[in-house]
mmCIF file of C-alpha atoms in Angstrom:
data_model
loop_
_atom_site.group_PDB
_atom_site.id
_atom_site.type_symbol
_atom_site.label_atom_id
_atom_site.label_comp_id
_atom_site.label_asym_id
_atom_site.label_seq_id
_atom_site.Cartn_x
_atom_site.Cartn_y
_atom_site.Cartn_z
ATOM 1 C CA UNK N 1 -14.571 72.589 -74.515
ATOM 2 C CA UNK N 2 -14.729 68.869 -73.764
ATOM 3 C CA UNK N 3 -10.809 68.708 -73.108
ATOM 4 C CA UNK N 4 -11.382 71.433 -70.098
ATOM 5 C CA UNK N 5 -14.341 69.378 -68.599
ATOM 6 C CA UNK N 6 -12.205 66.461 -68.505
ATOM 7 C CA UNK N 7 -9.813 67.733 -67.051
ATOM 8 C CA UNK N 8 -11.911 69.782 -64.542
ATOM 9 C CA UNK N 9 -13.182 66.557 -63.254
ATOM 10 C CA UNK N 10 -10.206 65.184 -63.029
ATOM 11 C CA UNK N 11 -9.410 67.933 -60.709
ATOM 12 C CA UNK N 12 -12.081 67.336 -58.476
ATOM 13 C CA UNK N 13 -11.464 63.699 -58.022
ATOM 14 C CA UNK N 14 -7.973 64.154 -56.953
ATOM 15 C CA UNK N 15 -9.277 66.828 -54.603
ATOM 16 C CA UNK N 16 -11.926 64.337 -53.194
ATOM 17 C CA UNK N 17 -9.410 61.372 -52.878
ATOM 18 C CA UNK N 18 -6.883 63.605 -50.708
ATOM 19 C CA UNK N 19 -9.866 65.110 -48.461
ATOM 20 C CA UNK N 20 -10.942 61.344 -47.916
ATOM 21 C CA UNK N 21 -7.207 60.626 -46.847
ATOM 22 C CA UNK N 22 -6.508 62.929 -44.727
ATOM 23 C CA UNK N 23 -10.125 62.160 -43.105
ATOM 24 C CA UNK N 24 -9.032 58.804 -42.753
ATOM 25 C CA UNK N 25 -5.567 59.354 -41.678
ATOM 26 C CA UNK N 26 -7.339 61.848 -38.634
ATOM 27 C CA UNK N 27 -9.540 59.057 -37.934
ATOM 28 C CA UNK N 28 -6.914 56.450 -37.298
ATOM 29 C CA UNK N 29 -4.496 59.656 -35.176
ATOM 30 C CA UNK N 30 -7.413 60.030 -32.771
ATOM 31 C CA UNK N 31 -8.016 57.814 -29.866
ATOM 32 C CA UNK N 32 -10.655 55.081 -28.844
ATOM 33 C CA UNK N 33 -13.369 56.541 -27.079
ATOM 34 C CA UNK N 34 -13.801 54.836 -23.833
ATOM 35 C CA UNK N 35 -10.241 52.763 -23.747
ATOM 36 C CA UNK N 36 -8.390 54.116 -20.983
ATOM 37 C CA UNK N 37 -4.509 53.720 -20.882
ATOM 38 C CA UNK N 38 -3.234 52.730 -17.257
ATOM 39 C CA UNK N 39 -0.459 55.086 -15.944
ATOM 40 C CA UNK N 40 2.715 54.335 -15.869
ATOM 41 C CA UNK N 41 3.251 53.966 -12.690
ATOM 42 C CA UNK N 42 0.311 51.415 -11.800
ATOM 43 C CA UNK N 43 1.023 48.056 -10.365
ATOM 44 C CA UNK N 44 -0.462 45.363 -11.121
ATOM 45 C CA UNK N 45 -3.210 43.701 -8.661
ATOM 46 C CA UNK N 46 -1.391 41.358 -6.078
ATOM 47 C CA UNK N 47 -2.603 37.419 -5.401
ATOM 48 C CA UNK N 48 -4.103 37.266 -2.059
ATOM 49 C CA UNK N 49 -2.837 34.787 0.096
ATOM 50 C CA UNK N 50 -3.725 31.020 0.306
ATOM 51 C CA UNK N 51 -5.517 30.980 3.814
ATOM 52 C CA UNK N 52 -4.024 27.572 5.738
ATOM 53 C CA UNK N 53 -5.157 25.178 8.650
ATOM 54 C CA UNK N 54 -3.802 22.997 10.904
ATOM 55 C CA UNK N 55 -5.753 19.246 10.956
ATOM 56 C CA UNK N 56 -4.671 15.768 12.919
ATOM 57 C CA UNK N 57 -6.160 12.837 11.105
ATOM 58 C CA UNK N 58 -6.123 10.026 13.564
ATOM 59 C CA UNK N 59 -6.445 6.366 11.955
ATOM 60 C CA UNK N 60 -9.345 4.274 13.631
ATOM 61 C CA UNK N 61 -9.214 0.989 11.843
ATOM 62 C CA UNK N 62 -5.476 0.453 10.433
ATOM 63 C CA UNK N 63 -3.178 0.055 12.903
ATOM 64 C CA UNK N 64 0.134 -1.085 11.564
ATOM 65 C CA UNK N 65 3.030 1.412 10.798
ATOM 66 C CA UNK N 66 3.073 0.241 7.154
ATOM 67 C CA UNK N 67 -0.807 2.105 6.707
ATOM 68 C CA UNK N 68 0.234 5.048 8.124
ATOM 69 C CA UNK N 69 3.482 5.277 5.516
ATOM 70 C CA UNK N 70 1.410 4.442 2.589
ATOM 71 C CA UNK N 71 -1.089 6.848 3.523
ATOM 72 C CA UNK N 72 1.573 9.579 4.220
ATOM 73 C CA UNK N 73 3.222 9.163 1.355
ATOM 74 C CA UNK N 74 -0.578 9.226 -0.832
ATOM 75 C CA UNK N 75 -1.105 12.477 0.592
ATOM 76 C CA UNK N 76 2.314 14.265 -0.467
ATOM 77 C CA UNK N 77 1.635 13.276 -3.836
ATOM 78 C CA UNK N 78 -1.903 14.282 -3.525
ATOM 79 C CA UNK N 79 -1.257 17.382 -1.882
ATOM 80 C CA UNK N 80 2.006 18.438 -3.158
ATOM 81 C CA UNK N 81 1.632 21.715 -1.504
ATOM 82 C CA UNK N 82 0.658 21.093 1.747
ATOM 83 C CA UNK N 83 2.792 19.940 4.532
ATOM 84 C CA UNK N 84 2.509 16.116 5.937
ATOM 85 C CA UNK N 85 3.915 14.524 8.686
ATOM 86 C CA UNK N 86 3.426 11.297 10.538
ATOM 87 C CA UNK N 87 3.160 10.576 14.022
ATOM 88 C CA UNK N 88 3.937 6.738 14.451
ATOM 89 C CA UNK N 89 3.371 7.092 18.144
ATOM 90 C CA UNK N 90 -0.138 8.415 17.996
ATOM 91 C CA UNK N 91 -0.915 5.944 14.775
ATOM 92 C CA UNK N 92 -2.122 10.030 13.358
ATOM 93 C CA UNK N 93 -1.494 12.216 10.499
ATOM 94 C CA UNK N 94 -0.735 15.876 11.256
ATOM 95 C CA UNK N 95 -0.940 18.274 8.079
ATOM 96 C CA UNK N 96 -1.357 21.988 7.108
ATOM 97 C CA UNK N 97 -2.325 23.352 3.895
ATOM 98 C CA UNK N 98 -5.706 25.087 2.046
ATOM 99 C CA UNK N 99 -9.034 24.718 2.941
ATOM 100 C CA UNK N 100 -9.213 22.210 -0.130
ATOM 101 C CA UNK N 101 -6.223 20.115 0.671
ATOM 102 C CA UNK N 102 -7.553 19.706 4.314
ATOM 103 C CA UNK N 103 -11.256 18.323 2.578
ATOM 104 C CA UNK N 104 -9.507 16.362 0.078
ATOM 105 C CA UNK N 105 -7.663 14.788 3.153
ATOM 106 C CA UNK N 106 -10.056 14.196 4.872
ATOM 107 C CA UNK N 107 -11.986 12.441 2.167
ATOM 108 C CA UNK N 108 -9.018 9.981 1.311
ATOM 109 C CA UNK N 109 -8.707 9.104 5.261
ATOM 110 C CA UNK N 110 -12.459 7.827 5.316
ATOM 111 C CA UNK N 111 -12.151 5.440 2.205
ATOM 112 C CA UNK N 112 -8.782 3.708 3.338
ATOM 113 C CA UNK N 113 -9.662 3.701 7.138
ATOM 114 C CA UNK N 114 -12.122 1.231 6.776
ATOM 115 C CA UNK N 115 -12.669 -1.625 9.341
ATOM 116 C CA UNK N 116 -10.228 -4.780 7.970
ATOM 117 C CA UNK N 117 -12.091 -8.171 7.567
ATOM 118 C CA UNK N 118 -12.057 -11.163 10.444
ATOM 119 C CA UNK N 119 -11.562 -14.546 8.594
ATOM 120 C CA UNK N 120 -11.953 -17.854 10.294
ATOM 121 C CA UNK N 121 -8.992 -20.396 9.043
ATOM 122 C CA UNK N 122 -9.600 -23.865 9.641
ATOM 123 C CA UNK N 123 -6.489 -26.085 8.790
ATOM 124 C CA UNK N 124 -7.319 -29.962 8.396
ATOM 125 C CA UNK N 125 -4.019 -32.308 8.529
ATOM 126 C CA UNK N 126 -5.322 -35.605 7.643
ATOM 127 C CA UNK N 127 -2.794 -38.459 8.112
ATOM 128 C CA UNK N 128 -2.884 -41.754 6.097
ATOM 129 C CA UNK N 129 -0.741 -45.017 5.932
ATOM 130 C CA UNK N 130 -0.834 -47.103 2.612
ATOM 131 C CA UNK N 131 -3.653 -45.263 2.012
ATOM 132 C CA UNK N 132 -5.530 -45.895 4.791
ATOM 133 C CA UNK N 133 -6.925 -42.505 7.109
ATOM 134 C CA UNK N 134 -4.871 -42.912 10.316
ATOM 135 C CA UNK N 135 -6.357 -39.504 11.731
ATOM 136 C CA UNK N 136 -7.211 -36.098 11.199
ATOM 137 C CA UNK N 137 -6.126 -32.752 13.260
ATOM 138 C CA UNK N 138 -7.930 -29.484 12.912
ATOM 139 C CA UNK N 139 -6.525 -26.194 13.849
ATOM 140 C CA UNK N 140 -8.368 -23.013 13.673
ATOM 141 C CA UNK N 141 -7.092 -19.638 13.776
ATOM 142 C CA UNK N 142 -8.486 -16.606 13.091
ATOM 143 C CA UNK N 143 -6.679 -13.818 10.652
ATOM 144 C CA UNK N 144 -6.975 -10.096 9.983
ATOM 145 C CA UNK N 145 -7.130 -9.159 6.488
ATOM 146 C CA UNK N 146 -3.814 -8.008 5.676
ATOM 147 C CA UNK N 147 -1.789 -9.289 8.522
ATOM 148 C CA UNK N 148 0.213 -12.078 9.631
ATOM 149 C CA UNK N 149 -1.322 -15.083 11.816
ATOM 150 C CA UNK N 150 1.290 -17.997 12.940
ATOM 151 C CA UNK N 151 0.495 -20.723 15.126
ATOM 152 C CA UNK N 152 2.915 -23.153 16.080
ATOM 153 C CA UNK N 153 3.027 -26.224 18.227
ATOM 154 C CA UNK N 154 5.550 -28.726 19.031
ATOM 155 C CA UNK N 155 8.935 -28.361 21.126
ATOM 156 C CA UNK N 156 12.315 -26.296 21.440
ATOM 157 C CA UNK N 157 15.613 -27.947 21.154
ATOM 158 C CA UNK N 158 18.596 -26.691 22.217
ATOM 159 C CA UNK N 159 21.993 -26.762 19.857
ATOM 160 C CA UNK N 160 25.251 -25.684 21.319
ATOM 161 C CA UNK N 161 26.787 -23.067 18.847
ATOM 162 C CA UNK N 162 29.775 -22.358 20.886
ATOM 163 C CA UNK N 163 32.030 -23.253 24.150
ATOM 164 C CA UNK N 164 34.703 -21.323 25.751
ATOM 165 C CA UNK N 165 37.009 -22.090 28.534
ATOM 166 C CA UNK N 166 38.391 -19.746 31.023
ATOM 167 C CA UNK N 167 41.266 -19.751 33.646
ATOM 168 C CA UNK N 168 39.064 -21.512 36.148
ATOM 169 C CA UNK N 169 38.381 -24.583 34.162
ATOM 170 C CA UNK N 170 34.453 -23.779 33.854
ATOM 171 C CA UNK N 171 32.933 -24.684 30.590
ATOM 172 C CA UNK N 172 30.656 -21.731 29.182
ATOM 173 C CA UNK N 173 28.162 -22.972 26.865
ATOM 174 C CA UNK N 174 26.111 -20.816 24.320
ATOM 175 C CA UNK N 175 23.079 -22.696 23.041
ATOM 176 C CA UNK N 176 20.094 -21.789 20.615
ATOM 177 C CA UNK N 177 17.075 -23.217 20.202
ATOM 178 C CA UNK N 178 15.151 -24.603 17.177
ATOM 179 C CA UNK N 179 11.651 -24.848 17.308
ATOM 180 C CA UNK N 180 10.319 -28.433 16.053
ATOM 181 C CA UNK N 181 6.756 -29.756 15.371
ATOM 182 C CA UNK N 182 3.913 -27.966 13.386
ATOM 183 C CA UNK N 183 4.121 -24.429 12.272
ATOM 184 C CA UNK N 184 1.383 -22.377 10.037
ATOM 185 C CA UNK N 185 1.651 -19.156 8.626
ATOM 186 C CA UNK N 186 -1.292 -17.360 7.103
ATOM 187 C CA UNK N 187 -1.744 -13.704 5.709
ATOM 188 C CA UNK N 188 -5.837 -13.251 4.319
ATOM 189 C CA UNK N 189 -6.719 -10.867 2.117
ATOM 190 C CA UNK N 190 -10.318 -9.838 0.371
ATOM 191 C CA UNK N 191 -10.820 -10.549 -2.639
ATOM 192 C CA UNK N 192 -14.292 -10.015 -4.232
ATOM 193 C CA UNK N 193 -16.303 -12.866 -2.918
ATOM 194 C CA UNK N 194 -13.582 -14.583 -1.464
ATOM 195 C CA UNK N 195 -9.693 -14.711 0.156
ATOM 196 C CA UNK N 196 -6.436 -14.839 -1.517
ATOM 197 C CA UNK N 197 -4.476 -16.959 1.383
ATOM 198 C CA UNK N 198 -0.503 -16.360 1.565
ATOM 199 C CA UNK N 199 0.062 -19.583 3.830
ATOM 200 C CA UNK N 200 3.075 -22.047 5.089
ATOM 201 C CA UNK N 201 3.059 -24.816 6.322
ATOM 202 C CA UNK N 202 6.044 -26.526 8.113
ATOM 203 C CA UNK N 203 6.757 -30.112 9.537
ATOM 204 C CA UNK N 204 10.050 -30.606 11.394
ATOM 205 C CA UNK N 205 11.081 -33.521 14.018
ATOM 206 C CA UNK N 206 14.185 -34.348 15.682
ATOM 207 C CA UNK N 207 15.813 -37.618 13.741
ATOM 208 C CA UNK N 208 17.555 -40.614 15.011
ATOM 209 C CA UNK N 209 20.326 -40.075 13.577
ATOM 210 C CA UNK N 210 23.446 -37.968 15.333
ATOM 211 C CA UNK N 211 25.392 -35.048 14.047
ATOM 212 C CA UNK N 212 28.754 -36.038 12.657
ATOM 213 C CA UNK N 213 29.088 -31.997 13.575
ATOM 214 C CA UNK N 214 29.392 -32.560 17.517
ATOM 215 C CA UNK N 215 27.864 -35.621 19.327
ATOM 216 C CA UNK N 216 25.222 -32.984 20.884
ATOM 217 C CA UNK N 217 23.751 -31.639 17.311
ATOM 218 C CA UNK N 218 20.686 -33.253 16.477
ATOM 219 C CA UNK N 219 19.394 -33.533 13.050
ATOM 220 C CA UNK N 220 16.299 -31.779 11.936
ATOM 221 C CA UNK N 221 14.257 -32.770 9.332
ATOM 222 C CA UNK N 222 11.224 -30.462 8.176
ATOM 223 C CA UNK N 223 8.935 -30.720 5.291
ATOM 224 C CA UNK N 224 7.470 -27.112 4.022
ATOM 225 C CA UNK N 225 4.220 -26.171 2.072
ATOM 226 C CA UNK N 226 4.446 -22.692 0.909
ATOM 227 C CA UNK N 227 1.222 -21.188 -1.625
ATOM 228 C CA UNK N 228 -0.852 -18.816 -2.466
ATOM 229 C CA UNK N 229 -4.081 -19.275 -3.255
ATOM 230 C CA UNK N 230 -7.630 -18.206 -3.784
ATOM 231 C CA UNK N 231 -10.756 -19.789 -1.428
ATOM 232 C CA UNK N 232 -14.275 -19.312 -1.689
ATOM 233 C CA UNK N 233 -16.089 -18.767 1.686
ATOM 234 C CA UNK N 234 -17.219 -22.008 3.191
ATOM 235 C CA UNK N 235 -15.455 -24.363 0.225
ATOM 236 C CA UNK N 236 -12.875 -26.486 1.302
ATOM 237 C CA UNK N 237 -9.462 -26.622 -0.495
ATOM 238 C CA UNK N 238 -6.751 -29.341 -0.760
ATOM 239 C CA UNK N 239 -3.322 -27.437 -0.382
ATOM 240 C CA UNK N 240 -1.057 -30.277 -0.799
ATOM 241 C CA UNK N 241 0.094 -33.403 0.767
ATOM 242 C CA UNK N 242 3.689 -34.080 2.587
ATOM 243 C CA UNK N 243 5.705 -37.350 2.939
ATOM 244 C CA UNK N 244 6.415 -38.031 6.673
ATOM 245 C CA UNK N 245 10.571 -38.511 6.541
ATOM 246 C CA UNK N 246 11.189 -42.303 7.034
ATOM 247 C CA UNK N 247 7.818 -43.864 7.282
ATOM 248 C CA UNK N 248 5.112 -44.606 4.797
ATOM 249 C CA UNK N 249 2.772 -41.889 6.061
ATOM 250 C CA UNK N 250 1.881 -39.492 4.451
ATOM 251 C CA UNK N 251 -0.304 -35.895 5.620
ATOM 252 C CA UNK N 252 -2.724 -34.090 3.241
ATOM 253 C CA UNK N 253 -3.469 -30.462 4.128
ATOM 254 C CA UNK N 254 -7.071 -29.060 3.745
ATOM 255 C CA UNK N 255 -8.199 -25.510 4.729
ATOM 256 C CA UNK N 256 -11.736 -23.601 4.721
ATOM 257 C CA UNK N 257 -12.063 -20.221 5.337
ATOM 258 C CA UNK N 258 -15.203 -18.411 7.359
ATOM 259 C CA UNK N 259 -15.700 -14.225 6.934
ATOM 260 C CA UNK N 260 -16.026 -13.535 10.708
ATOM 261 C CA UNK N 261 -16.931 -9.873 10.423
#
């Protein structure tokens, strides 16, 4: 009697185990309540469109053709989707893209169009003979930050660079002319509290001495200064001294710089 019991139960957990499986197996057959499977025909949702605008951006405060490049060519790389395009003629920007590319744009136009800086240069040539102070000259000019200032002074000689002769036995002369005496070159920057200074100086003259090219050459002789430097508002600085050509003098070269504006 205990054999059949045993084997009765037996019975009834095999029957349980397959009634569980099949349960399961229905369980996993049916589907997810609430997921919902998309046709096959649906499409999917299409982007909407980037909305553009049309903006001119008209620089104010830079005016040479070099800004308007370097700010053309920050915006394309800033904005590689948008379309930029300079107008030299109208010192303007004209561009068309997004909402957000016209901002951004706009927002990188107000922090490089910015009023430049006025400096004051004041150049002091101070001549001396055996160390004695002969004189002193003082030349001012005043520089935009960023740009070039020259001042010159002195003459213009002529050199003939070529002669021809025609059928008529007229001479016709080409000549070119050289100008000698004092010239200074300055380019001012901001730095900081101060000015970097990109400056040269030259000294030329005519010498005695002729040619041995043609009788009508002259010699020129010139002495140049060329540095960079930084100056400190108001603090003079000692650029360097030249040797005048076939005297004992000798010319020491001083500048100060003044923030006009």
């Amino acid at each position: 009697m205990q054999w059949k019991s045993d084997a009765t139960g037996r019975r009834r957990m095999n029957s349980v185990r397959l009634l569980m499986g099949l349960a399961l197996a229905v369980m996993l057959s049916a589907p997810c309540v609430g997921a919902q499977t998309p046709p096959a025909d649906s499409k999917p949702a299409e982007t909407k469109p980037v909305v553009e605008s049309y903006q001119t951006l008209y620089l104010t405060n830079l005016t040479q053709q070099s800004d308007l490049t370097d700010i053309q060519t920050d915006l394309r790389n800033m904005l590689p989707k948008a379309r930029v395009y300079a107008l030299p003629s109208q010192n303007a920007i004209s561009m068309r893209g997004s909402a957000d590319d016209i901002q951004l744009a706009q927002k990188i136009f107000a922090e490089f169009d910015r009023p430049r800086k006025v400096y004051r240069l004041t150049y002091a040539i101070t001549e001396t003979d055996g160390g004695k102070t002969v004189g002193t000259l003082h030349y001012s000019l005043i520089a935009t930050s960023g740009q070039s200032t020259v001042l010159k002074q002195g003459s213009r000689v002529p050199i003939v660079t070529g002669r021809s002769d025609d059928d008529s036995s007229k001479s016709n002369t080409q000549v070119q002319y050289v100008d000698v005496g004092l010239s200074i070159e300055a380019i001012a920057d901001g730095v900081h509290d101060g000015a970097r200074l990109r400056t040269k100086v030259s000294q030329s003259s005519v010498a005695e001495e002729k040619s041995g090219v043609g009788a009508q050459d002259p010699v020129i002789r010139q002495t140049t200064l060329d540095e960079i430097t930084t100056l400190v508002p108001g603090k003079p600085l000692v650029l360097g001294s030249l040797d005048i050509p076939d005297t004992t003098r000798k010319q020491e070269i001083e500048v100060v710089v003044e923030l006009v504006r």
